[in-house]
Coordinates of C-alpha atoms and ligand atoms in Angstrom, one line a residue:
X14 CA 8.5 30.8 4.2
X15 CA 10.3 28.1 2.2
X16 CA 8.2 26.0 -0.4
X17 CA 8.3 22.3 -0.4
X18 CA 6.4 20.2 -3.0
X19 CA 6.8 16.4 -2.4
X20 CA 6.1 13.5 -4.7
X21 CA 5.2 9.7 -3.7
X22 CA 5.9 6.6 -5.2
X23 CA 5.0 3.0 -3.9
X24 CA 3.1 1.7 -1.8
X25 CA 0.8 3.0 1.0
X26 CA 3.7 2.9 3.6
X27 CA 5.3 5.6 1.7
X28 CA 2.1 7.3 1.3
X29 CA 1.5 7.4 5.2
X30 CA 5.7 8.7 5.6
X31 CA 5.1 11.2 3.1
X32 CA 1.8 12.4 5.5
X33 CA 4.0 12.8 8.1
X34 CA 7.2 14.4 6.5
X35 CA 4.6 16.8 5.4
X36 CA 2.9 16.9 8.7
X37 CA 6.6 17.5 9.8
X38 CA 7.5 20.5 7.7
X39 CA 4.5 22.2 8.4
X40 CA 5.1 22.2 12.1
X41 CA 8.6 23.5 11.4
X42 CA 7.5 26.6 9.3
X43 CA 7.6 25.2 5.9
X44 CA 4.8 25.7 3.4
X45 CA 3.8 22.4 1.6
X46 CA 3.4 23.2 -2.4
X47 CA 1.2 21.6 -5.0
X48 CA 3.0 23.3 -7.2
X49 CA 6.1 22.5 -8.2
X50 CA 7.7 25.0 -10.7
X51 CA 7.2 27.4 -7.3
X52 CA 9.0 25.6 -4.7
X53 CA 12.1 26.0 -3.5
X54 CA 12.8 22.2 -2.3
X55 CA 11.5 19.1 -4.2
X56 CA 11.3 16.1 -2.3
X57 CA 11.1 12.6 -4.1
X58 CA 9.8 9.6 -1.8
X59 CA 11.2 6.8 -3.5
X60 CA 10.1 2.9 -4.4
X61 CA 12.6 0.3 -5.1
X62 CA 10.2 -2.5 -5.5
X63 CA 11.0 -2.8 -9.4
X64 CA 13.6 -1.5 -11.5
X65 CA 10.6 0.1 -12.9
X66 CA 9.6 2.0 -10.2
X67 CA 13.3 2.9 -9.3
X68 CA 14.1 4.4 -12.6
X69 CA 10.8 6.9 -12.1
X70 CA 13.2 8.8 -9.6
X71 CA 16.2 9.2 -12.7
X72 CA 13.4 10.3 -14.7
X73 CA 11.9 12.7 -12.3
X74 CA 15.2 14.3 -11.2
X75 CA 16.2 14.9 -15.3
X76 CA 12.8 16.7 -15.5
X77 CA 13.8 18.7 -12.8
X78 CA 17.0 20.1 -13.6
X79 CA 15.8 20.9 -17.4
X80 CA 13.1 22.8 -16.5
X81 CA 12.4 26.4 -17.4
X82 CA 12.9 27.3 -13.8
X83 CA 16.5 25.9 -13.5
X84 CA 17.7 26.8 -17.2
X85 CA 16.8 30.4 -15.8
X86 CA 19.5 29.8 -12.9
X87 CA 17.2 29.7 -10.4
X88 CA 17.9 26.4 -8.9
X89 CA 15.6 23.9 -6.6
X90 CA 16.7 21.8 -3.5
X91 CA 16.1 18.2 -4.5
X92 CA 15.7 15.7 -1.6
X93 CA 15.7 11.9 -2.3
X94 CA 13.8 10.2 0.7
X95 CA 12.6 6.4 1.0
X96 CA 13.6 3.1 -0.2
X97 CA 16.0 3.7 -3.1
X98 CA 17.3 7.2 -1.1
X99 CA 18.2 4.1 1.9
X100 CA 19.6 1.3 -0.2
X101 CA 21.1 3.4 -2.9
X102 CA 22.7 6.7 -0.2
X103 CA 25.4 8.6 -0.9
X104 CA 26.4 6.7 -4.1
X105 CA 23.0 8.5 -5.6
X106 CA 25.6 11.9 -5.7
X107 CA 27.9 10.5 -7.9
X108 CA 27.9 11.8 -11.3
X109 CA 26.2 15.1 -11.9
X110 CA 25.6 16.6 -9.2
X111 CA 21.9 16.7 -9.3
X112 CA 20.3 15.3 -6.0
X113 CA 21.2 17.8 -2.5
X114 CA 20.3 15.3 -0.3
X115 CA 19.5 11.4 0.4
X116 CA 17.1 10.5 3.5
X117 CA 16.9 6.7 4.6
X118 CA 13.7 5.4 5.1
X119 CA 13.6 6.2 8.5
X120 CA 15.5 9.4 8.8
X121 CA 12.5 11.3 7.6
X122 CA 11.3 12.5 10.9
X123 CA 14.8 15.0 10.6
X124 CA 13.3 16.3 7.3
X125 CA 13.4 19.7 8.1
X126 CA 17.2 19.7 9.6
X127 CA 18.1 18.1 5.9
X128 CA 16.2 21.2 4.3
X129 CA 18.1 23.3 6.7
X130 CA 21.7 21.7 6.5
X131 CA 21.4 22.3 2.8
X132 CA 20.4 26.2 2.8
X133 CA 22.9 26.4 4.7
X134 CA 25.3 25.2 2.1
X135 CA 26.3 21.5 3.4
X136 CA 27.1 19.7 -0.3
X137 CA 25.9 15.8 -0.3
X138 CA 24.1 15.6 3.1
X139 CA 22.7 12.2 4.0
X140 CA 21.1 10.5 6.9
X141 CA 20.1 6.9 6.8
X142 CA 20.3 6.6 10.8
X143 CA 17.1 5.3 12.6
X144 CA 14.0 6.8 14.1
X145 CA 13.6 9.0 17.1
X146 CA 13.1 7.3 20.2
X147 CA 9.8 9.4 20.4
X148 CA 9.0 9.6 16.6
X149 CA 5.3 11.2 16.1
X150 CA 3.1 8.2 14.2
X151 CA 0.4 10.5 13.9
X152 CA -1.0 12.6 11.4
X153 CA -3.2 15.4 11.5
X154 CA -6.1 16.5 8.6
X155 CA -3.8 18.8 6.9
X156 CA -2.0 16.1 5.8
X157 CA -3.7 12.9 5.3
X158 CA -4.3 11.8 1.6
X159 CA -8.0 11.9 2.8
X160 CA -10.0 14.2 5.1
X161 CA -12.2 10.6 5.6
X162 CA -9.4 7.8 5.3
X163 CA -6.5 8.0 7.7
X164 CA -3.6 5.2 7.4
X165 CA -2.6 4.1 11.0
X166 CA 0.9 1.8 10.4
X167 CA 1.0 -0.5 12.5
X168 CA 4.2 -2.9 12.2
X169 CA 7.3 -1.6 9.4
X170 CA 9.9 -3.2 8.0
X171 CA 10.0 -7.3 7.1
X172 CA 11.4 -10.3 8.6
X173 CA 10.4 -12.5 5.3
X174 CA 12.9 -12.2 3.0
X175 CA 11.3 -13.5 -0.1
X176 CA 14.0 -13.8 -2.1
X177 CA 12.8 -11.4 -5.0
X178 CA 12.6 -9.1 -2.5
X179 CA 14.3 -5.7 -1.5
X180 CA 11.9 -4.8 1.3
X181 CA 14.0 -6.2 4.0
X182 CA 16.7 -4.4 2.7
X183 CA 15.2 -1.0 2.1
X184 CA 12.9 -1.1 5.6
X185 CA 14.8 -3.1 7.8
X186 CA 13.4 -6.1 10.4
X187 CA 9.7 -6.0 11.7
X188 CA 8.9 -3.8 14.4
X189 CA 5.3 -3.5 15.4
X190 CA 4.2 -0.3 17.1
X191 CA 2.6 -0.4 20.9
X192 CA -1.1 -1.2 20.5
X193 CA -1.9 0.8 23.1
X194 CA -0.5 3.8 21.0
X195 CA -2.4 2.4 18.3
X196 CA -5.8 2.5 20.1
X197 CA -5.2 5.9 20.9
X198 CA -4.7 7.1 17.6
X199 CA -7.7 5.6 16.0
X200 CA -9.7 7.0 19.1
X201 CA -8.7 10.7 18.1
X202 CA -8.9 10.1 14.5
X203 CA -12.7 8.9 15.6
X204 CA -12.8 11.7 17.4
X205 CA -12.0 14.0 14.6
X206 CA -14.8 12.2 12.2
X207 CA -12.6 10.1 10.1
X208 CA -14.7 7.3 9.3
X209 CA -12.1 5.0 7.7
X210 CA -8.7 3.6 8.8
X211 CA -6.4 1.2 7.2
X212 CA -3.8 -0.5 9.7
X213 CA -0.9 -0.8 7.2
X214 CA 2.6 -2.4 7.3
X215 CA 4.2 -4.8 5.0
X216 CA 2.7 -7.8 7.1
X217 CA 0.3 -6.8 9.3
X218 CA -0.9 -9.9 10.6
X219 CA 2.9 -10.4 11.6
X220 CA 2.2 -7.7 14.1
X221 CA 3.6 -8.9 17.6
X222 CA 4.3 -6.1 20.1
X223 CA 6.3 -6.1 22.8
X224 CA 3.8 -5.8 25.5
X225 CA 0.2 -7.0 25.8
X226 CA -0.6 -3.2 27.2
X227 CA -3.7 -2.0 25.3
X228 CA -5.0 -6.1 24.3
X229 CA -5.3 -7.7 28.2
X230 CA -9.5 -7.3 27.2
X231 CA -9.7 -8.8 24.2
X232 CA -9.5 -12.5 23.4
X233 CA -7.8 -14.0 19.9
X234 CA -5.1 -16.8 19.3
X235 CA -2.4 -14.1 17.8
X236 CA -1.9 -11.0 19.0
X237 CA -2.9 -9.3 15.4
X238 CA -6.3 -10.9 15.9
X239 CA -6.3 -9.1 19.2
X240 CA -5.8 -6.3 18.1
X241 CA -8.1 -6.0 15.3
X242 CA -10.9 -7.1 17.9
X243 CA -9.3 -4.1 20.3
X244 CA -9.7 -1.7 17.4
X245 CA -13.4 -2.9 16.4
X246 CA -14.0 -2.2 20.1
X247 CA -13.1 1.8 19.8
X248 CA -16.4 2.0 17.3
X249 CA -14.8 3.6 14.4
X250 CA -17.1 3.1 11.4
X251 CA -14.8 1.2 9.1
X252 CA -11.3 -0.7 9.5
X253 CA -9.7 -2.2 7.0
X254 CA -6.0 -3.6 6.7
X255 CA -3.0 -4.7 4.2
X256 CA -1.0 -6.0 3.5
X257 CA -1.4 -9.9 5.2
X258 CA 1.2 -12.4 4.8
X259 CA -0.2 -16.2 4.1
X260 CA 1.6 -17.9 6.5
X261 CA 0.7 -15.9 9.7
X262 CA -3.1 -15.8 8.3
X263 CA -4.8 -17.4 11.1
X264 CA -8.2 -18.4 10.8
X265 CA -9.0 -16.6 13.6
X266 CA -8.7 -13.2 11.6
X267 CA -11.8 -14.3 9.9
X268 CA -13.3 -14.9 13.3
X269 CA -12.7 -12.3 14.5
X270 CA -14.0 -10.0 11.0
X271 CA -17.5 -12.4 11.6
X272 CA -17.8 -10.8 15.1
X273 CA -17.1 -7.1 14.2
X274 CA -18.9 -5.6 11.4
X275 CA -16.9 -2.7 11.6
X276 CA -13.8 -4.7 9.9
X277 CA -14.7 -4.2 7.1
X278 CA -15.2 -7.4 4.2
X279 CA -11.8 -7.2 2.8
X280 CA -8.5 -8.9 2.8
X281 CA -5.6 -9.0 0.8
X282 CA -3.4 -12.0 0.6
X283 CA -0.6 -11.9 -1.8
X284 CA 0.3 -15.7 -3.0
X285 CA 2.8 -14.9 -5.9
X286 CA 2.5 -18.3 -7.6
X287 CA 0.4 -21.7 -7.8
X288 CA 3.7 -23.5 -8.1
X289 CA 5.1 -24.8 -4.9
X290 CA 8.4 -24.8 -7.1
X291 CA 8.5 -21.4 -7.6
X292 CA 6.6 -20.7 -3.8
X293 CA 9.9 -22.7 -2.9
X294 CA 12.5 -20.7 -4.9
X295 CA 10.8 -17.8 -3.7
X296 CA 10.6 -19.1 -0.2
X297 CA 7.2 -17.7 0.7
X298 CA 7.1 -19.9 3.8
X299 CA 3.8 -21.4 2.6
X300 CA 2.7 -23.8 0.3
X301 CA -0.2 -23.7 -2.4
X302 CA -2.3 -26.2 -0.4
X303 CA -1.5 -24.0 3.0
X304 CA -2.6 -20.9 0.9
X305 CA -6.0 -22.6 -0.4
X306 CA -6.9 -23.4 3.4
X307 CA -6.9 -20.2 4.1
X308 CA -8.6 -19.1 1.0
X309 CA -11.3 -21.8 1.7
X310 CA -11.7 -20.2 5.8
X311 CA -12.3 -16.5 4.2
X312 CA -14.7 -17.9 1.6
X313 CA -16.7 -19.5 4.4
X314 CA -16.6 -16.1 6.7
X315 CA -20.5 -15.6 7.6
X316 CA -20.4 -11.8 5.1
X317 CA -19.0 -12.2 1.7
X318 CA -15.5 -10.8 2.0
X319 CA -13.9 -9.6 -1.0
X320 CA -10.0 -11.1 -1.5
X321 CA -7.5 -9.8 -3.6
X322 CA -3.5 -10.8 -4.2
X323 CA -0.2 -10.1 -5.4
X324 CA 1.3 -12.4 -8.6
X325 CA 4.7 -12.5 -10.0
X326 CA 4.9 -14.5 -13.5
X327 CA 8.2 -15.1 -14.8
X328 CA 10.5 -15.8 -11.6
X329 CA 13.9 -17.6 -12.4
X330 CA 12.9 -20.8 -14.2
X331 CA 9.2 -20.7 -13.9
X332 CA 8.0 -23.4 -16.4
X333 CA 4.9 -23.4 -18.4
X334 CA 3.5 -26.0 -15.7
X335 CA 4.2 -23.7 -12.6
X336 CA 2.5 -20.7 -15.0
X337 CA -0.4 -23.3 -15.6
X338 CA -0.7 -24.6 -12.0
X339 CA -0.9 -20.3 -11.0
X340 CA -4.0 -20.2 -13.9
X341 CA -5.4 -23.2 -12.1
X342 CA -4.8 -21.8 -8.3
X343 CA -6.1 -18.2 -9.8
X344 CA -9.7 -19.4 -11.3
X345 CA -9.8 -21.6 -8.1
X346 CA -9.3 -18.4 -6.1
X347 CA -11.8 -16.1 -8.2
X348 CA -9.9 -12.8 -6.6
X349 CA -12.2 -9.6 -6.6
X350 CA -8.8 -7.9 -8.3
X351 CA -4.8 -8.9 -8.4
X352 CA -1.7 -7.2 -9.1
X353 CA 0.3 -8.7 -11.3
X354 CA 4.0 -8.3 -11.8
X355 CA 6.5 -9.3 -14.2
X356 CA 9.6 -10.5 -12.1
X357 CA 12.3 -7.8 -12.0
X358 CA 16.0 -8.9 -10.9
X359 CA 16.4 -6.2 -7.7
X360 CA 20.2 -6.1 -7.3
X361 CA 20.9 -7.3 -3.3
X362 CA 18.3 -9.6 -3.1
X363 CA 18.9 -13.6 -3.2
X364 CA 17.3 -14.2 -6.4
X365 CA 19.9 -11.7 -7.9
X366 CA 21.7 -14.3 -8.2
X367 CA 19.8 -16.5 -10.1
X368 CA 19.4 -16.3 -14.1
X369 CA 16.5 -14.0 -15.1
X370 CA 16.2 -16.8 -17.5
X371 CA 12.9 -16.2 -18.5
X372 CA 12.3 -13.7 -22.0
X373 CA 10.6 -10.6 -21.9
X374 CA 8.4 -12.1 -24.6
X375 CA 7.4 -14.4 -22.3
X376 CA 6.6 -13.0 -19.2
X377 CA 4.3 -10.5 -21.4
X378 CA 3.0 -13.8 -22.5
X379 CA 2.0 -15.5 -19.2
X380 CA 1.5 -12.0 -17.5
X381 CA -1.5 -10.8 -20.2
X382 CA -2.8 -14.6 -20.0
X383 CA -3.3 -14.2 -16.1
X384 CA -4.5 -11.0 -16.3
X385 CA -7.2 -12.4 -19.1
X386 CA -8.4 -15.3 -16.9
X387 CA -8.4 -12.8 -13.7
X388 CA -10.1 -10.4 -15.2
X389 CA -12.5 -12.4 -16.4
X390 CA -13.7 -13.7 -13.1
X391 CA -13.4 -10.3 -12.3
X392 CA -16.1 -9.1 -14.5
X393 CA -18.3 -11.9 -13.3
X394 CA -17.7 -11.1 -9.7
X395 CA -18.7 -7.3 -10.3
X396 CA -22.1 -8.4 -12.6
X397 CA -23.1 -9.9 -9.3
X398 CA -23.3 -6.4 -7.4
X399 CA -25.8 -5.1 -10.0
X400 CA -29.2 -4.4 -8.6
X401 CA -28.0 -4.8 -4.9
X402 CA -27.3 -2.2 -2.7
X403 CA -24.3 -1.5 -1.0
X404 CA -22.7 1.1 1.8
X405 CA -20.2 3.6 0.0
X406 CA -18.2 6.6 1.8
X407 CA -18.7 9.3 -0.2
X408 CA -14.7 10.5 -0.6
X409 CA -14.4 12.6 -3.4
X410 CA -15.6 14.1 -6.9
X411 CA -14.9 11.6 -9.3
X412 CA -11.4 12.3 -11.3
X413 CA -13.4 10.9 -14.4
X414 CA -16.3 12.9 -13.9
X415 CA -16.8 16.1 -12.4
X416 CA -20.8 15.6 -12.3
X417 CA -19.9 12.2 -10.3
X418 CA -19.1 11.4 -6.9
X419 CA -16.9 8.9 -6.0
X420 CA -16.0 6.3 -2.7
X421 CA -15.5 2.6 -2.1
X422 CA -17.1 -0.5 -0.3
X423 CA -16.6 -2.2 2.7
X424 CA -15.3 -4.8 0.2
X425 CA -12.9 -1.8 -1.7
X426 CA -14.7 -1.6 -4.9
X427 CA -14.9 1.4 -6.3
X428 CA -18.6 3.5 -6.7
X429 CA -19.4 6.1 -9.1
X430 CA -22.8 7.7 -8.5
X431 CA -24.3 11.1 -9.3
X432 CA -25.0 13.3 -6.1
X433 CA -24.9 16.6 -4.2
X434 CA -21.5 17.4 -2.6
X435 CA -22.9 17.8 0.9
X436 CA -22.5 14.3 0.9
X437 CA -18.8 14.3 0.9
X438 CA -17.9 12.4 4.3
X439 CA -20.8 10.4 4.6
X440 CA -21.5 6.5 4.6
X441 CA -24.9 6.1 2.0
X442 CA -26.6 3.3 0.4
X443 CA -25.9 3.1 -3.4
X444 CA -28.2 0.7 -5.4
X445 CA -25.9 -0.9 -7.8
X446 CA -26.6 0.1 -11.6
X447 CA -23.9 -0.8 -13.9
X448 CA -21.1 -2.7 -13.4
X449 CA -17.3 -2.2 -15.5
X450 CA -14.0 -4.0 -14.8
X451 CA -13.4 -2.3 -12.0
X452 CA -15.7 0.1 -11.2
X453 CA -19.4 0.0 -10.1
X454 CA -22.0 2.8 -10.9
X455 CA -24.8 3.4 -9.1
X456 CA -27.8 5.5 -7.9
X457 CA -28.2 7.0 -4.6
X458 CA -31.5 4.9 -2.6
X459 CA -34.3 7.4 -2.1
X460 CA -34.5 8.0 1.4
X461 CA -30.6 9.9 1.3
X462 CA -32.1 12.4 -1.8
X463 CA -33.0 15.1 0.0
Ligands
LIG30 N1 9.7 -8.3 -9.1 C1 8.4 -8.2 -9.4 N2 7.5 -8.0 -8.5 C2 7.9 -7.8 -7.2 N3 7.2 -7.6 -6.1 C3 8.1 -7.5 -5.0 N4 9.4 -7.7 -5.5 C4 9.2 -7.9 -6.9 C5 10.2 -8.1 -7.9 N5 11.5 -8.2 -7.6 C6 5.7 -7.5 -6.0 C7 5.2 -8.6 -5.1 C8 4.7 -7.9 -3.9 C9 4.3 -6.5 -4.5 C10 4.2 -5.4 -3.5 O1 5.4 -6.3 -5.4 O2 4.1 -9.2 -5.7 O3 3.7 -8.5 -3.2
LIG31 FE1 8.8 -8.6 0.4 FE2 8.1 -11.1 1.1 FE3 8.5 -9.1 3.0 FE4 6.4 -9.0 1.3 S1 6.8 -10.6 2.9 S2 7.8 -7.3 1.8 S3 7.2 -9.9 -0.6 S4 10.1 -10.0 1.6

């Protein structure tokens, strides 16, 4: 049996395509690895998101041709699959002769024929064609990041092009899966006790299917809203979902979270800047005023929902009034948590073109600045969870602390609290006891200790 170990970068898309390449290679008589120094094939699943993130894979394919292993002679497949592996191709075999093979983002359901093209001693073999007409979505236990969590994607690729942007580039236009397909994979993921599921795609609420088949019993004014009230209806414990795009928010999302307890009090809504200069350059499609309406809806949802963003600081000719006016949107916002970014120049993309004008120096500046004034509200935000009680699933041991055990919210904060391991799987109340940046602590509430 041939030994695969498989590494992921980037986001949770490439998480839920590396569950399934590995849900793949099982099926076809491959042994999936955690170790790599044993395997025979290495597979890298790629991000190109930042030059950051794209230079990991250089990095990670050096390591792998100095190793021990490979000085001894005994050389290792290396497989490049995902974003860069689609924009980048065969142009990633120039040079030395270090990569096997190079899998577009949606070649990866053929994994195994790659694999087998290459033992059988086909030099640069690369597929960036498109999916299978009856490509398997699913994943079973084996192979999810989580025996609790299970990612159901739900629309791929993007439409938007933001024009920092390469996602259009590496994943191609929006297509948004059948819902009834979707309906029935949450139902057997219910079935086999997850408890948790995440509809993911780069813009979820984007989602527009072909056909209504699966929705014709549930009411909402897009059909992403229907859908989420069509997924509440299956009775799965928890659903959350990410990433949302501003300008196809519609308020009806929150309408339909106020209906359904079940979708859970979280949403993510990247704005990227409080300058409509820069949201212009950028050409988000929404405006800071447009943005703050929808802010305003989800901080008048009937439960507390918990909101959290993406910012870039330092696009092309951001001035120190567009950084101010995103200091002013962000304490207006008070986000539960952001990501922040630097602005990287992705090569491709329309802002390529412009000037990277602003110094490094600087966007440290305004990026640790942000963070500061984030951060803070943060920390005010998680004070206010101390001495109440919230519902955590129980997912792991805690990395941290092996005495701990460790799951999140129904708003995604993290919970650290000491208890037996039986409760591994299990949604319990945890009275809130200390709080950190961004992590709770608690205590289990006495009637679970048993
Ligand atoms: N530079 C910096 N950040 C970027 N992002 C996307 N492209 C770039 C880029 N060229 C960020 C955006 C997006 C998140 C996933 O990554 O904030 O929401
Ligand atoms: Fe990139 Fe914009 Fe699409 Fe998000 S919406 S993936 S930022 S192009």
């Amino acid at each position: 049996m041939k030994k695969v170990y498989l590494e992921t970068f980037g986001c949770q898309m490439n998480v839920s395509d590396s569950e399934r390449v590995a849900a793949k290679l099982a099926a076809d008589g491959f042994e999936i690895t955690p170790n790599e120094a044993a395997a025979d094939v290495v597979l890298i699943n790629t991000c190109s998101v930042r030059e950051k993130a794209e230079h990991k894979l250089y990095t990670r394919v050096g390591q792998i041709r100095n190793s021990e292993r490979e000085k001894s002679g005994n050389k290792q497949i290396v497989g490049v699959l995902g974003c860069v592996a689609q924009l980048e191709g065969e142009t990633l075999f120039e040079g030395r002769n270090e990569i096997d093979f190079v899998l577009g983002t949606k070649a990866v359901g053929r994994v195994s024929q790659a694999i087998e093209q290459v033992f059988a001693g086909q030099k640069n073999y690369f597929d960036l064609g498109d999916r299978e007409d009856n490509y398997d979505w699913s994943v079973g236990e084996a192979q999810r990041h989580s025996p609790y969590i299970a990612f159901v994607p739900i629309i791929e690729g993007c439409n938007k092009f933001c024009t920092y942007c390469i996602v259009p580039f590496s994943r191609g236009r929006e297509k948004s899966l059948p819902a009834s397909e979707i309906i029935r994979q949450v139902l057997n993921l219910r079935r086999q006790g997850v408890k948790e599921i995440h509809l993911i795609g780069q813009n979820v609420n984007s989602y527009r299917p072909k056909t209504d088949s699966g929705l014709e019993n549930f009411h909402g004014a897009t059909a992403f809203s229907r859908l989420l009230r069509a997924v509440a209806a299956t009775g799965i414990e928890r659903i959350k979902f990410n990433t949302s795009f501003p300008r196809d928010f519609h308020p009806d999302i929150v309408d339909a979270l106020d209906e359904n307890e079940n979708l859970c009090n979280w949403v993510h809504l990247p704005v990227q800047s409080g300058s409509n200069n820069i949201l212009r350059a950028m050409r988000r499609g929404h405006t800071i005023e447009s943005y703050l309406e929808k802010i305003d809806k989800i901080k008048s949802a009937s439960r507390k929902l918990s909101l959290t963003t993406d910012i870039i600081v330092g696009f092309p000719n951001e001035t120190d009034e567009d950084f101010f006016d995103t200091l002013k949107m962000a304490d207006y916002c008070k986000f539960d948590s952001a990501f922040i970014f630097k602005y990287s120049p992705r090569p491709g993309t329309p802002a390529y073109s412009m000037i990277d004008n602003i110094l490094a120096r600087n966007k440290t500046e305004r990026f640790l600045e942000l963070e500061k004034l984030i951060k803070s509200n943060q920390r005010s935000i998680f004070q206010s969870y101390l001495d109440k009680t919230v519902k955590v699933l129980v997912e792991k041991i805690s990395s941290k602390n092996k005495a701990e055990l460790s799951g999140h919210t129904t708003c995604q904060k993290v919970v650290n609290f000491k208890g037996s391991n039986k409760l591994l799987g299990k949604i319990i109340e945890i009275k809130i006891t200390q709080a950190k940046t961004n992590t709770l602590y608690g205590e289990i509430c006495d009637h679970y200790v048993s």
